[in-house]
GROMACS .gro file of C-alpha atoms in nm:
model
  166
    1MET     CA    1   0.465   0.660   0.414
    2ASN     CA    2   0.451   0.916   0.135
    3GLU     CA    3   0.134   1.078   0.000
    4GLN     CA    4   0.090   0.832  -0.287
    5GLU     CA    5   0.127   0.532  -0.055
    6PHE     CA    6  -0.121   0.690   0.188
    7LEU     CA    7  -0.378   0.744  -0.089
    8GLN     CA    8  -0.331   0.385  -0.210
    9ALA     CA    9  -0.377   0.261   0.145
   10ILE     CA   10  -0.695   0.469   0.179
   11GLN     CA   11  -0.827   0.317  -0.145
   12ALA     CA   12  -0.747  -0.037  -0.032
   13GLN     CA   13  -0.886   0.009   0.319
   14ALA     CA   14  -1.200   0.178   0.189
   15ALA     CA   15  -1.265  -0.115  -0.046
   16ALA     CA   16  -1.203  -0.365   0.235
   17SER     CA   17  -1.431  -0.171   0.472
   18GLY     CA   18  -1.710  -0.108   0.222
   19ILE     CA   19  -1.696   0.271   0.238
   20ASN     CA   20  -1.641   0.532  -0.033
   21PRO     CA   21  -1.268   0.623  -0.030
   22LEU     CA   22  -1.340   0.995  -0.060
   23LEU     CA   23  -1.578   0.968   0.235
   24LEU     CA   24  -1.315   0.783   0.438
   25MET     CA   25  -1.059   1.052   0.355
   26SER     CA   26  -1.306   1.324   0.452
   27GLY     CA   27  -1.371   1.142   0.778
   28ILE     CA   28  -1.000   1.126   0.854
   29GLU     CA   29  -0.968   1.497   0.778
   30GLY     CA   30  -1.258   1.568   1.012
   31LEU     CA   31  -1.103   1.361   1.289
   32TYR     CA   32  -0.769   1.533   1.233
   33THR     CA   33  -0.942   1.868   1.285
   34PHE     CA   34  -1.049   1.745   1.630
   35ARG     CA   35  -0.722   1.567   1.710
   36GLU     CA   36  -0.672   1.773   2.030
   37VAL     CA   37  -1.018   1.683   2.163
   38PRO     CA   38  -1.026   1.379   2.391
   39ALA     CA   39  -1.224   1.096   2.234
   40ASN     CA   40  -1.481   1.092   2.512
   41ALA     CA   41  -1.554   1.462   2.453
   42LEU     CA   42  -1.605   1.443   2.076
   43ASN     CA   43  -1.924   1.608   1.957
   44PHE     CA   44  -2.030   1.362   1.689
   45ASP     CA   45  -2.307   1.588   1.553
   46LEU     CA   46  -2.050   1.858   1.483
   47LEU     CA   47  -1.804   1.602   1.346
   48ASP     CA   48  -2.073   1.454   1.119
   49ASN     CA   49  -2.151   1.799   0.981
   50LEU     CA   50  -1.783   1.872   0.922
   51ILE     CA   51  -1.728   1.539   0.744
   52LEU     CA   52  -2.032   1.592   0.521
   53THR     CA   53  -1.906   1.943   0.437
   54ILE     CA   54  -1.555   1.823   0.354
   55PHE     CA   55  -1.695   1.535   0.149
   56ALA     CA   56  -1.933   1.765  -0.044
   57LEU     CA   57  -1.645   2.007  -0.113
   58ARG     CA   58  -1.434   1.723  -0.254
   59ILE     CA   59  -1.721   1.607  -0.475
   60GLY     CA   60  -1.780   1.969  -0.569
   61ASP     CA   61  -1.418   1.996  -0.685
   62THR     CA   62  -1.494   1.732  -0.946
   63PHE     CA   63  -1.812   1.912  -1.056
   64ASP     CA   64  -1.617   2.238  -1.073
   65ALA     CA   65  -1.353   2.085  -1.300
   66ILE     CA   66  -1.618   1.943  -1.532
   67ALA     CA   67  -1.804   2.275  -1.549
   68ARG     CA   68  -1.484   2.468  -1.621
   69GLU     CA   69  -1.398   2.222  -1.899
   70ASN     CA   70  -1.742   2.273  -2.046
   71LEU     CA   71  -1.697   2.650  -2.057
   72ASP     CA   72  -1.485   2.588  -2.367
   73ALA     CA   73  -1.720   2.330  -2.521
   74GLU     CA   74  -1.832   2.370  -2.879
   75ASN     CA   75  -2.190   2.297  -2.773
   76LEU     CA   76  -2.364   2.620  -2.668
   77GLN     CA   77  -2.600   2.439  -2.431
   78ALA     CA   78  -2.304   2.279  -2.250
   79ARG     CA   79  -2.143   2.622  -2.207
   80VAL     CA   80  -2.466   2.778  -2.076
   81VAL     CA   81  -2.517   2.495  -1.825
   82ALA     CA   82  -2.153   2.520  -1.717
   83GLU     CA   83  -2.186   2.894  -1.655
   84TRP     CA   84  -2.504   2.835  -1.455
   85GLU     CA   85  -2.343   2.557  -1.246
   86LEU     CA   86  -2.046   2.784  -1.167
   87GLY     CA   87  -2.279   3.062  -1.057
   88GLU     CA   88  -2.296   3.142  -0.688
   89PHE     CA   89  -2.603   3.117  -0.472
   90THR     CA   90  -2.696   3.443  -0.305
   91PRO     CA   91  -2.753   3.431   0.072
   92GLU     CA   92  -3.121   3.497   0.002
   93GLU     CA   93  -3.145   3.202  -0.238
   94ILE     CA   94  -2.987   2.977   0.023
   95SER     CA   95  -3.213   3.090   0.307
   96ASN     CA   96  -3.525   3.071   0.087
   97SER     CA   97  -3.433   2.732  -0.061
   98GLY     CA   98  -3.583   2.525   0.219
   99ASP     CA   99  -3.288   2.287   0.169
  100ALA     CA  100  -3.154   2.213   0.518
  101PHE     CA  101  -2.836   2.050   0.381
  102LEU     CA  102  -2.759   2.349   0.160
  103GLN     CA  103  -2.826   2.592   0.445
  104SER     CA  104  -2.608   2.396   0.688
  105PHE     CA  105  -2.334   2.365   0.424
  106ALA     CA  106  -2.340   2.741   0.359
  107GLN     CA  107  -2.337   2.815   0.732
  108THR     CA  108  -2.038   2.585   0.787
  109LEU     CA  109  -1.846   2.750   0.503
  110GLY     CA  110  -1.935   3.099   0.617
  111THR     CA  111  -1.793   3.351   0.376
  112SER     CA  112  -1.468   3.162   0.315
  113THR     CA  113  -1.588   2.976   0.005
  114PRO     CA  114  -1.866   3.066  -0.238
  115VAL     CA  115  -2.156   2.824  -0.253
  116ARG     CA  116  -2.197   2.742  -0.619
  117ARG     CA  117  -2.495   2.582  -0.786
  118TYR     CA  118  -2.311   2.252  -0.833
  119HIS     CA  119  -2.270   2.227  -0.457
  120ARG     CA  120  -2.638   2.132  -0.428
  121LYS     CA  121  -2.570   1.827  -0.647
  122ALA     CA  122  -2.251   1.754  -0.454
  123LEU     CA  123  -2.450   1.754  -0.131
  124GLU     CA  124  -2.702   1.511  -0.281
  125VAL     CA  125  -2.424   1.273  -0.390
  126ALA     CA  126  -2.256   1.305  -0.049
  127ALA     CA  127  -2.584   1.230   0.129
  128VAL     CA  128  -2.633   0.913  -0.078
  129GLU     CA  129  -2.282   0.789   0.001
  130VAL     CA  130  -2.316   0.874   0.371
  131ARG     CA  131  -2.648   0.689   0.382
  132LYS     CA  132  -2.488   0.383   0.221
  133ALA     CA  133  -2.219   0.385   0.491
  134GLN     CA  134  -2.477   0.434   0.768
  135LEU     CA  135  -2.674   0.134   0.645
  136HIS     CA  136  -2.362  -0.078   0.589
  137PHE     CA  137  -2.230  -0.012   0.940
  138ASP     CA  138  -2.574   0.015   1.105
  139ASN     CA  139  -2.477   0.348   1.261
  140ASN     CA  140  -2.628   0.692   1.196
  141SER     CA  141  -2.309   0.884   1.273
  142ILE     CA  142  -2.051   0.896   0.993
  143GLY     CA  143  -1.811   1.046   1.248
  144ALA     CA  144  -1.856   0.747   1.479
  145ILE     CA  145  -1.812   0.509   1.186
  146THR     CA  146  -1.491   0.679   1.077
  147PHE     CA  147  -1.367   0.698   1.435
  148ALA     CA  148  -1.424   0.326   1.486
  149LEU     CA  149  -1.253   0.239   1.155
  150CYS     CA  150  -0.956   0.463   1.230
  151GLN     CA  151  -0.919   0.349   1.587
  152GLY     CA  152  -0.945  -0.015   1.483
  153GLN     CA  153  -0.832  -0.167   1.156
  154LEU     CA  154  -0.695   0.153   0.999
  155LYS     CA  155  -0.490   0.273   1.294
  156ASP     CA  156  -0.178   0.078   1.201
  157SER     CA  157  -0.223   0.036   0.825
  158LEU     CA  158  -0.262   0.413   0.771
  159HIS     CA  159  -0.024   0.513   1.053
  160LEU     CA  160  -0.298   0.702   1.238
  161ALA     CA  161  -0.176   0.614   1.585
  162ALA     CA  162  -0.093   0.979   1.657
  163LEU     CA  163  -0.462   1.067   1.627
  164PHE     CA  164  -0.549   0.821   1.902
  165SER     CA  165  -0.256   0.853   2.140
  166ARG     CA  166  -0.444   1.054   2.402
   0.00000   0.00000   0.00000
């Protein structure tokens, strides 16, 4: 299966499962990160945090592209907003924000990636999509939801058997 076929399969399986395809992909990436950990030893709180971070980064990529496009906009207000959105939060702003998601996101990223202003919106969008999945599957752990989907109906259709061979 090549990359394009894999992405099409993700899209189809996400639609059939009732989950956002980008969230499903983020969940698979999170599980892949823990592929050496036996299933019975998975820390689902850590996995949930990782999946939310990956998902917010993917959403943030879209916001980043839009903001960068708007840097060249004819409209001055669009350019100013784009510059602001691309601005980085300082560590002090993050710690003083009172936003637990933003603080956790920044802590997970460490110093490897700047936390930009649009990331706050990306986290809000990610939280809404995660909540939809939690309600749909009646499970509070997005990691457990993804694990169950990948171990069950997606295992063969996405060729994920290697993730669950232990």
